[in-house]
Coordinates of C-alpha atoms and ligand atoms in Angstrom, one line a residue:
M164 CA 0.0 0.0 0.0
N165 CA 1.4 3.4 -1.0
L166 CA 0.0 5.7 1.7
E167 CA 1.4 8.9 0.3
K168 CA 0.1 8.2 -3.2
I169 CA -3.4 7.4 -1.8
M170 CA -3.4 10.5 0.3
N171 CA -2.2 12.7 -2.6
E172 CA -4.9 11.5 -4.8
L173 CA -7.5 11.9 -2.1
E174 CA -6.4 15.5 -1.4
K175 CA -6.7 16.3 -5.1
K176 CA -10.2 14.9 -5.3
H177 CA -11.3 16.5 -2.1
P178 CA -9.3 19.7 -1.6
G179 CA -9.7 21.5 1.7
E180 CA -11.6 18.7 3.4
S181 CA -9.1 18.8 6.2
E182 CA -11.0 16.8 8.9
Y183 CA -11.8 14.0 6.5
L184 CA -8.2 13.8 5.2
Q185 CA -6.9 13.8 8.8
A186 CA -9.1 10.9 9.8
V187 CA -8.3 8.8 6.7
R188 CA -4.5 9.4 7.2
E189 CA -4.7 8.3 10.8
V190 CA -6.4 5.0 10.0
L191 CA -4.2 4.2 7.0
E192 CA -1.0 4.8 9.0
S193 CA -2.2 2.3 11.6
I194 CA -3.3 -0.4 9.2
E195 CA -0.5 0.0 6.6
E196 CA 1.5 -3.0 8.0
V197 CA -1.6 -5.3 8.1
V198 CA -2.6 -4.4 4.6
N199 CA 0.9 -5.0 3.3
E200 CA 1.0 -8.4 5.0
N201 CA -2.4 -9.3 3.3
P202 CA -2.1 -8.6 -0.4
H203 CA -5.6 -9.9 -1.1
F204 CA -6.9 -6.7 0.5
E205 CA -5.1 -4.6 -2.1
S206 CA -6.1 -6.8 -5.0
A207 CA -9.8 -6.5 -3.9
G208 CA -9.4 -2.7 -3.8
I209 CA -10.5 -2.7 -0.2
I210 CA -8.8 0.6 0.7
D211 CA -10.1 2.5 -2.3
R212 CA -13.6 1.2 -1.6
L213 CA -13.4 2.0 2.1
I214 CA -12.2 5.6 2.0
E215 CA -15.0 6.9 -0.2
P216 CA -18.6 6.8 1.2
D217 CA -21.1 4.6 -0.6
R218 CA -23.2 7.7 -1.2
I219 CA -24.0 11.2 0.1
Y220 CA -27.4 12.8 0.2
T221 CA -27.5 16.6 0.3
F222 CA -30.7 18.5 0.8
K223 CA -32.0 21.9 1.9
V224 CA -34.2 22.4 4.9
P225 CA -36.6 25.3 4.7
W226 CA -38.4 26.3 7.9
V227 CA -40.2 29.3 9.4
G228 CA -38.8 31.2 12.3
D229 CA -40.9 32.6 15.2
N230 CA -40.7 36.1 13.5
G231 CA -42.3 34.7 10.3
N232 CA -39.1 34.8 8.3
V233 CA -38.2 31.8 6.1
Q234 CA -34.8 30.2 6.9
V235 CA -32.9 27.7 4.8
N236 CA -30.3 25.3 6.1
L237 CA -28.1 22.7 4.3
A238 CA -28.3 19.1 5.4
Y239 CA -26.6 15.8 4.6
R240 CA -26.6 12.1 5.2
V241 CA -23.4 10.3 4.5
Q242 CA -23.9 6.5 4.1
Y243 CA -20.4 5.2 4.3
N244 CA -20.2 1.5 4.6
N245 CA -22.8 -1.2 5.3
A246 CA -20.7 -4.4 4.9
I247 CA -21.4 -5.6 8.5
G248 CA -24.9 -4.2 9.1
P249 CA -27.3 -1.3 8.4
Y250 CA -25.8 2.2 8.2
K251 CA -25.7 3.6 11.7
G252 CA -24.5 6.9 13.1
G253 CA -25.5 10.2 14.6
L254 CA -26.9 13.5 13.4
R255 CA -25.1 16.7 14.2
F256 CA -26.7 20.2 14.3
H257 CA -24.0 22.8 14.5
P258 CA -23.1 25.9 12.4
S259 CA -19.7 24.3 11.7
V260 CA -21.2 21.3 10.0
N261 CA -19.9 20.6 6.4
L262 CA -19.1 17.6 4.3
S263 CA -15.6 17.3 5.5
I264 CA -16.7 17.0 9.1
L265 CA -19.5 14.6 8.3
K266 CA -17.2 12.4 6.1
F267 CA -14.6 12.2 8.9
L268 CA -17.3 11.3 11.4
G269 CA -18.9 8.7 9.1
F270 CA -15.5 7.2 8.3
E271 CA -14.6 6.9 12.0
Q272 CA -18.0 5.4 12.7
I273 CA -17.3 2.4 10.4
F274 CA -14.4 1.2 12.6
K275 CA -16.1 2.2 15.9
N276 CA -19.2 0.3 15.0
S277 CA -17.1 -2.7 14.0
L278 CA -15.4 -2.6 17.4
T279 CA -18.7 -2.7 19.3
T280 CA -19.2 -6.4 18.4
L281 CA -22.7 -5.6 17.0
P282 CA -23.8 -5.7 13.4
M283 CA -23.8 -2.0 12.4
G284 CA -22.3 -0.2 9.4
G285 CA -21.1 3.4 9.4
A286 CA -22.9 6.7 8.6
K287 CA -23.2 10.3 9.8
G288 CA -25.5 13.2 9.0
G289 CA -26.6 16.6 10.1
S290 CA -27.1 20.2 9.3
D291 CA -25.4 23.6 9.7
F292 CA -28.5 24.6 11.7
D293 CA -27.5 26.5 14.8
P294 CA -29.7 25.5 17.8
K295 CA -28.2 28.4 19.8
G296 CA -30.9 30.8 20.9
K297 CA -33.7 29.0 19.0
S298 CA -37.1 28.5 20.6
D299 CA -38.6 25.1 21.2
G300 CA -41.1 25.8 18.3
E301 CA -38.3 26.7 16.0
I302 CA -36.4 23.5 16.9
M303 CA -39.5 21.5 16.2
R304 CA -40.2 23.0 12.9
F305 CA -36.6 22.6 11.8
C306 CA -36.6 18.9 12.9
Q307 CA -39.9 18.2 11.1
S308 CA -38.7 19.8 7.8
F309 CA -35.4 18.0 8.1
M310 CA -37.2 14.6 8.5
L311 CA -39.5 15.4 5.5
E312 CA -36.4 14.7 3.3
L313 CA -34.4 12.3 5.4
W314 CA -37.1 9.7 5.9
K315 CA -36.9 8.7 2.2
V316 CA -33.4 7.3 2.7
I317 CA -33.5 5.7 6.2
G318 CA -35.3 2.7 7.7
P319 CA -34.9 0.3 10.5
Q320 CA -33.1 -2.2 8.3
T321 CA -31.3 0.4 6.1
D322 CA -30.0 3.3 8.0
V323 CA -30.6 4.2 11.7
P324 CA -29.6 7.7 12.8
A325 CA -29.2 8.9 16.4
G326 CA -28.0 12.1 18.2
D327 CA -24.6 13.9 18.3
I328 CA -23.7 17.5 19.0
G329 CA -26.8 19.6 19.1
V330 CA -29.1 16.6 18.8
G331 CA -30.5 15.1 22.0
G332 CA -33.7 13.5 23.3
R333 CA -35.8 16.5 22.3
E334 CA -34.6 16.7 18.7
I335 CA -34.9 12.9 18.3
G336 CA -38.5 13.2 19.6
Y337 CA -39.5 15.8 17.0
M338 CA -37.8 13.8 14.2
Y339 CA -39.2 10.5 15.2
G340 CA -42.7 12.0 15.4
M341 CA -42.5 13.2 11.8
Y342 CA -41.0 9.9 10.6
R343 CA -43.7 7.8 12.3
K344 CA -46.4 10.0 10.6
L345 CA -44.8 9.8 7.1
A346 CA -43.9 6.1 7.2
R347 CA -47.1 5.0 9.0
E348 CA -45.1 2.7 11.3
N349 CA -43.6 2.6 14.8
T350 CA -40.2 1.1 14.2
G351 CA -36.8 1.8 15.8
V352 CA -35.7 4.0 12.9
L353 CA -33.9 6.4 15.3
T354 CA -32.1 5.6 18.5
G355 CA -31.9 7.7 21.5
K356 CA -35.7 7.7 21.8
G357 CA -37.6 8.5 25.0
V358 CA -38.1 5.4 27.2
N359 CA -41.9 5.6 26.8
W360 CA -41.7 5.3 23.0
G361 CA -39.1 2.7 22.3
G362 CA -36.0 4.2 23.8
S363 CA -33.5 2.2 25.8
L364 CA -32.7 2.9 29.4
I365 CA -29.1 4.0 29.8
R366 CA -28.8 5.3 26.2
P367 CA -28.5 9.0 27.4
E368 CA -25.7 8.0 29.8
A369 CA -24.0 5.4 27.6
T370 CA -21.3 7.4 25.8
G371 CA -20.0 8.9 29.0
Y372 CA -20.4 5.7 31.1
G373 CA -18.7 3.7 28.4
S374 CA -15.8 6.2 28.2
V375 CA -15.2 5.8 31.9
Y376 CA -15.5 2.0 31.8
F377 CA -12.8 2.1 29.0
A378 CA -10.6 4.4 31.1
K379 CA -11.0 2.0 34.0
E380 CA -9.7 -0.8 31.8
M381 CA -6.8 1.3 30.6
L382 CA -5.8 2.3 34.2
A383 CA -6.0 -1.4 35.2
T384 CA -3.1 -2.2 32.8
I385 CA -0.8 -0.1 34.9
G386 CA -2.3 -1.4 38.2
E387 CA -4.4 1.7 38.9
N388 CA -8.1 2.5 39.3
I389 CA -10.6 5.4 39.2
E390 CA -10.9 5.8 42.9
G391 CA -9.3 9.0 44.3
K392 CA -8.2 10.1 40.8
K393 CA -8.6 13.7 39.5
F394 CA -10.3 14.0 36.1
C395 CA -10.3 17.0 33.7
L396 CA -13.2 16.9 31.3
S397 CA -14.0 19.3 28.5
G398 CA -17.5 20.1 27.1
F399 CA -20.7 20.2 29.2
G400 CA -23.0 18.3 26.9
N401 CA -24.4 14.7 26.9
V402 CA -21.0 12.9 26.9
A403 CA -19.4 15.1 29.6
W404 CA -22.5 14.7 31.8
G405 CA -22.5 10.9 31.5
A406 CA -18.8 10.7 32.2
A407 CA -19.0 13.0 35.2
R408 CA -21.8 10.8 36.7
K409 CA -19.9 7.6 36.3
I410 CA -16.6 9.1 37.6
N411 CA -18.4 10.2 40.8
Q412 CA -20.0 6.8 41.2
L413 CA -16.6 5.1 41.0
G414 CA -15.0 7.4 43.5
G415 CA -13.1 9.8 41.2
M416 CA -13.2 13.6 41.2
V417 CA -14.1 15.8 38.3
V418 CA -12.4 19.2 38.5
T419 CA -13.1 20.8 35.1
I420 CA -15.7 21.1 32.4
S421 CA -15.6 23.6 29.5
G422 CA -17.5 25.4 26.7
P423 CA -16.6 27.4 23.7
D424 CA -16.2 30.4 26.0
G425 CA -13.6 28.9 28.4
Y426 CA -13.4 26.4 31.2
I427 CA -14.7 25.9 34.8
Y428 CA -12.3 24.8 37.5
D429 CA -13.9 23.5 40.6
P430 CA -11.4 22.4 43.3
D431 CA -14.2 20.9 45.4
G432 CA -15.2 18.6 42.5
I433 CA -18.2 18.6 40.2
S434 CA -20.6 16.1 41.7
G435 CA -24.3 15.8 42.8
E436 CA -26.4 18.9 41.9
K437 CA -23.5 20.3 39.9
V438 CA -23.7 17.4 37.5
D439 CA -27.5 17.8 37.3
Y440 CA -27.0 21.5 36.5
M441 CA -24.9 20.6 33.4
L442 CA -28.1 19.3 31.9
E443 CA -29.9 22.5 32.6
L444 CA -27.1 24.5 31.1
R445 CA -27.0 22.4 28.0
A446 CA -30.8 22.7 27.5
S447 CA -30.7 26.5 27.8
N448 CA -29.2 26.6 24.3
Q449 CA -26.8 29.4 25.4
D450 CA -23.6 27.9 24.1
I451 CA -21.6 29.1 27.2
V452 CA -20.3 27.4 30.4
K453 CA -19.7 30.6 32.3
P454 CA -23.1 30.6 34.1
F455 CA -21.9 27.6 36.1
S456 CA -19.6 29.9 38.1
Y457 CA -22.6 32.1 39.1
E458 CA -24.6 29.1 40.2
F459 CA -21.7 27.5 42.2
P460 CA -19.5 30.3 43.6
G461 CA -16.6 27.9 44.5
A462 CA -16.2 27.2 40.7
Q463 CA -13.8 29.5 38.8
F464 CA -14.3 30.5 35.2
H465 CA -11.3 30.8 33.0
Q466 CA -12.2 32.8 29.9
G467 CA -10.9 31.6 26.5
K468 CA -8.7 28.9 27.9
H469 CA -8.6 25.1 27.6
P470 CA -9.0 23.0 30.7
W471 CA -5.8 20.9 29.9
E472 CA -3.6 23.3 31.9
V473 CA -5.2 22.0 35.2
P474 CA -3.2 19.1 36.8
C475 CA -5.0 15.8 36.6
D476 CA -4.5 12.1 36.6
V477 CA -7.0 11.4 33.7
A478 CA -8.2 13.7 30.9
I479 CA -11.4 13.0 29.0
P480 CA -12.1 15.4 26.2
C481 CA -15.8 15.4 25.5
A482 CA -16.5 18.5 23.3
T483 CA -15.5 18.4 19.7
Q484 CA -12.8 17.6 17.1
N485 CA -9.3 19.1 17.3
E486 CA -10.0 20.8 20.7
L487 CA -6.8 19.5 22.3
N488 CA -3.6 20.7 20.6
K489 CA 0.1 20.0 21.0
E490 CA 0.6 22.6 23.8
D491 CA -2.4 21.2 25.7
A492 CA -0.9 17.7 25.4
E493 CA 2.4 18.9 26.7
N494 CA 0.7 20.6 29.6
L495 CA -1.1 17.3 30.5
V496 CA 2.0 15.2 30.2
N497 CA 4.2 17.7 32.2
N498 CA 1.6 17.9 34.9
G499 CA 1.7 14.1 35.4
C500 CA -1.5 13.0 33.5
K501 CA -1.4 9.2 33.1
C502 CA -4.3 8.6 30.9
V503 CA -6.2 10.4 28.1
A504 CA -9.5 8.8 26.9
E505 CA -11.3 10.5 24.0
G506 CA -15.0 10.9 24.8
A507 CA -15.5 13.1 21.8
N508 CA -14.6 12.1 18.2
M509 CA -11.0 13.0 17.2
P510 CA -10.6 15.8 19.9
S511 CA -6.8 15.5 19.8
T512 CA -4.9 17.0 16.9
P513 CA -2.4 14.6 15.3
E514 CA 0.5 16.6 17.0
A515 CA -1.2 16.1 20.4
V516 CA -1.5 12.3 19.7
E517 CA 2.2 12.2 18.9
V518 CA 3.0 13.8 22.2
F519 CA 1.0 11.2 24.1
L520 CA 2.4 8.2 22.2
D521 CA 6.0 9.6 22.4
N522 CA 5.7 9.9 26.2
K523 CA 4.0 6.5 26.3
I524 CA 1.1 7.6 28.5
L525 CA -2.2 5.7 28.1
F526 CA -4.0 7.2 25.1
G527 CA -7.4 5.8 24.0
P528 CA -8.8 7.1 20.7
G529 CA -12.5 8.1 20.4
K530 CA -13.5 5.3 18.1
A531 CA -12.7 2.9 21.0
V532 CA -13.4 5.0 24.1
N533 CA -16.8 6.6 23.1
A534 CA -18.2 3.5 21.3
G535 CA -20.5 2.8 24.2
G536 CA -23.0 5.4 22.8
V537 CA -23.5 3.7 19.5
A538 CA -23.2 0.2 21.2
T539 CA -26.2 1.1 23.4
S540 CA -27.9 2.4 20.3
G541 CA -27.4 -1.1 18.9
L542 CA -28.9 -2.5 22.1
E543 CA -31.9 -0.2 21.6
M544 CA -32.3 -1.6 18.1
S545 CA -32.3 -5.2 19.5
Q546 CA -34.9 -4.3 22.1
N547 CA -37.1 -2.6 19.4
A548 CA -36.8 -5.7 17.2
M549 CA -37.9 -7.9 20.1
K550 CA -40.6 -5.3 21.2
L551 CA -39.5 -5.4 24.8
N552 CA -37.4 -3.2 27.2
W553 CA -34.5 -4.5 29.2
P554 CA -34.0 -3.1 32.8
S555 CA -31.3 -0.5 33.2
E556 CA -29.0 -3.0 35.0
E557 CA -29.1 -5.3 32.0
V558 CA -28.3 -2.6 29.5
D559 CA -25.5 -1.2 31.7
D560 CA -24.1 -4.7 32.2
R561 CA -24.0 -5.4 28.5
L562 CA -22.4 -2.0 27.9
H563 CA -19.8 -2.7 30.5
H564 CA -19.0 -6.1 28.8
I565 CA -18.8 -4.4 25.3
M566 CA -16.3 -1.9 26.6
Q567 CA -14.2 -4.6 28.1
S568 CA -14.3 -6.5 24.8
I569 CA -13.3 -3.4 22.8
H570 CA -10.4 -2.9 25.2
E571 CA -9.3 -6.6 24.7
Q572 CA -9.4 -6.1 20.9
C573 CA -7.2 -3.0 21.3
V574 CA -4.7 -4.9 23.4
K575 CA -4.7 -7.8 21.0
H576 CA -3.8 -5.7 18.0
G577 CA -2.0 -2.8 19.7
K578 CA 0.4 -4.3 22.2
E579 CA 4.0 -3.5 21.3
E580 CA 7.2 -5.5 22.1
D581 CA 8.0 -3.5 25.2
G582 CA 4.5 -4.0 26.6
F583 CA 3.2 -0.5 25.7
I584 CA -0.4 -0.6 24.4
N585 CA -0.8 1.5 21.3
Y586 CA -4.6 1.9 21.4
V587 CA -4.7 3.9 18.2
K588 CA -3.2 1.1 16.2
G589 CA -5.1 -1.6 18.1
A590 CA -8.5 0.1 17.6
N591 CA -7.9 0.8 13.9
I592 CA -6.6 -2.6 13.1
A593 CA -9.3 -4.5 14.9
G594 CA -12.1 -2.3 13.5
F595 CA -10.6 -2.5 10.0
L596 CA -10.1 -6.3 9.8
K597 CA -13.7 -7.2 10.6
V598 CA -15.1 -4.8 7.9
A599 CA -12.4 -5.6 5.3
N600 CA -13.0 -9.4 5.7
A601 CA -16.7 -8.8 5.4
M602 CA -16.1 -6.9 2.2
L603 CA -13.9 -9.6 0.8
D604 CA -16.5 -12.3 1.6
Q605 CA -19.2 -10.3 -0.2
G606 CA -17.4 -9.5 -3.5
V607 CA -16.9 -6.3 -5.4
I608 CA -20.2 -4.4 -5.1
Ligands
NDP870 P1 -23.7 18.0 23.0 O1 -24.3 18.8 22.0 O2 -24.5 17.4 24.1 O3 -22.4 18.7 23.7 C1 -21.3 19.2 22.9 C2 -20.4 19.9 23.8 O4 -19.3 20.3 23.0 C3 -21.0 21.2 24.3 O5 -20.4 21.5 25.5 C4 -20.6 22.1 23.2 O6 -20.7 23.5 23.6 C5 -19.2 21.8 22.9 N1 -18.8 22.2 21.6 C6 -19.4 21.9 20.4 N2 -18.8 22.5 19.4 C7 -17.8 23.1 20.0 C8 -16.7 23.9 19.4 N3 -16.6 24.2 18.1 N4 -15.8 24.4 20.3 C9 -15.9 24.2 21.6 N5 -16.9 23.4 22.2 C10 -17.8 23.0 21.4 O7 -22.9 16.8 22.2 P2 -22.4 15.4 22.7 O8 -22.0 15.5 24.2 O9 -23.3 14.4 22.3 O10 -21.1 15.3 21.8 C11 -19.7 15.6 22.3 C12 -18.7 14.9 21.5 O11 -18.9 13.5 21.7 C13 -18.8 15.0 20.0 O12 -17.4 14.9 19.5 C14 -19.6 13.8 19.5 O13 -19.3 13.5 18.2 C15 -19.1 12.8 20.5 N6 -19.9 11.6 20.6 C16 -21.2 11.7 21.0 C17 -22.0 10.6 21.2 C18 -23.4 10.6 21.7 O14 -24.0 9.5 21.8 N7 -24.0 11.7 21.9 C19 -21.4 9.2 21.0 C20 -20.0 9.2 20.7 C21 -19.3 10.4 20.5 P3 -21.8 24.4 22.7 O15 -22.9 23.5 22.2 O16 -22.2 25.3 23.7 O17 -21.0 24.9 21.6
2IT871 O1 -20.4 9.5 17.4 C1 -21.2 8.6 17.7 O2 -20.9 7.4 17.9 C2 -22.6 9.0 18.0 N1 -22.9 10.2 17.9 C3 -23.6 8.0 18.3 C4 -24.2 7.3 17.1 C5 -25.3 6.4 17.3 O3 -25.8 5.9 16.3 O4 -25.7 6.1 18.5

């Protein structure tokens, strides 16, 4: 496999799609050796077929604001690969959404979903709609108009979307309502549904819980555990909330959360009602974390800064892509951080990942660490198919086992001669092999 040639051609075909090119390069670097050892992958064109999505739907979403003005947003669904199961992946509503970001997320989703042990292919979608400052009515009208187009290309056996940044239980509800009306059926076509209408218990918590279960497994490889450890988190959304809950349950202490405006440092720890308040803050659609420091005066707000300058044992970035740079990584390492587990998708820049790997600290990439979210979406699909609900203990138990299994796969494929576990390599190789072999089995289609 000639990596540079593949990347040069891809750059020419998709100029400026930096996040997409970044994600493809990272995976190809990890799997290069395995591909070279297995010439049948190359002769079957597996890499060329894997790096381009199967198809991309683009559509406009017109909707009417509270002031009567007509607004138009752009929306997409990227169906990437369905060799091992129906397309599956979240929907993101954020003004930064473009094809590069959705293609990177869809590409990552292929390997993440493969790692979960469940039969799910990779996809991603969303819109440049900005939920900030929108009323409930505006969110509803946007979601309904979005689904008027999207419903034509999704289905419980075809493509099953879920939430991501800017899409939580409320948005899934409005979209599901419209789908149900159009399709005239109550099927599990979206995951992350409310528990009274087909949703799975633990799905809201699953990404954060799973990230902490994964960090627990990572720490165990160096004889450590969660109890008594200091955690720096970024973000204050769904993933950060779930992670904060589980860290507190397991006896750790969360000292930071963050927003686009800066970070909160709370030396007393973010637990109890402070974790509940994160939900309120997120639902307020304000886009800022500063109000946390008015509500809890012990908490300090640091404007325009990243939380990674605060000393901690474990860092879990839970906000967005490329939010942790080289300088942040150096700060973490110099302050004694032992473990970085990516709750978000690709939050560390390639230079930051290099710092972690060069210093041989535990570093878990998003596609392994945050796979508990989509895994529990898979469990929601199973429950919908069986038309029953599992109790929360059962879902949590299955989630815990899945995260342990993902960790085992990373160790199997990522353990180096000196015993260091390269989780980036491990996750990429394990995720890739399952999909590549499925594609080989099924011929060139
Ligand atoms: P939420 O919308 O609930 O929260 C996102 C958080 O990230 C908010 O605090 C948000 O602040 C912040 N954020 C978003 N964009 C930016 C930006 N450009 N700069 C700084 N901060 C930003 O989303 P989730 O918690 O669901 O998602 C967080 C991350 O986890 C994403 O990378 C997502 O892809 C990933 N993920 C989510 C899963 C899920 O099941 N929800 C599953 C696996 C991964 P604000 O909105 O105020 O900008
Ligand atoms: O990035 C992700 O894995 C998600 N946003 C969750 C996807 C899903 O289908 O549950």
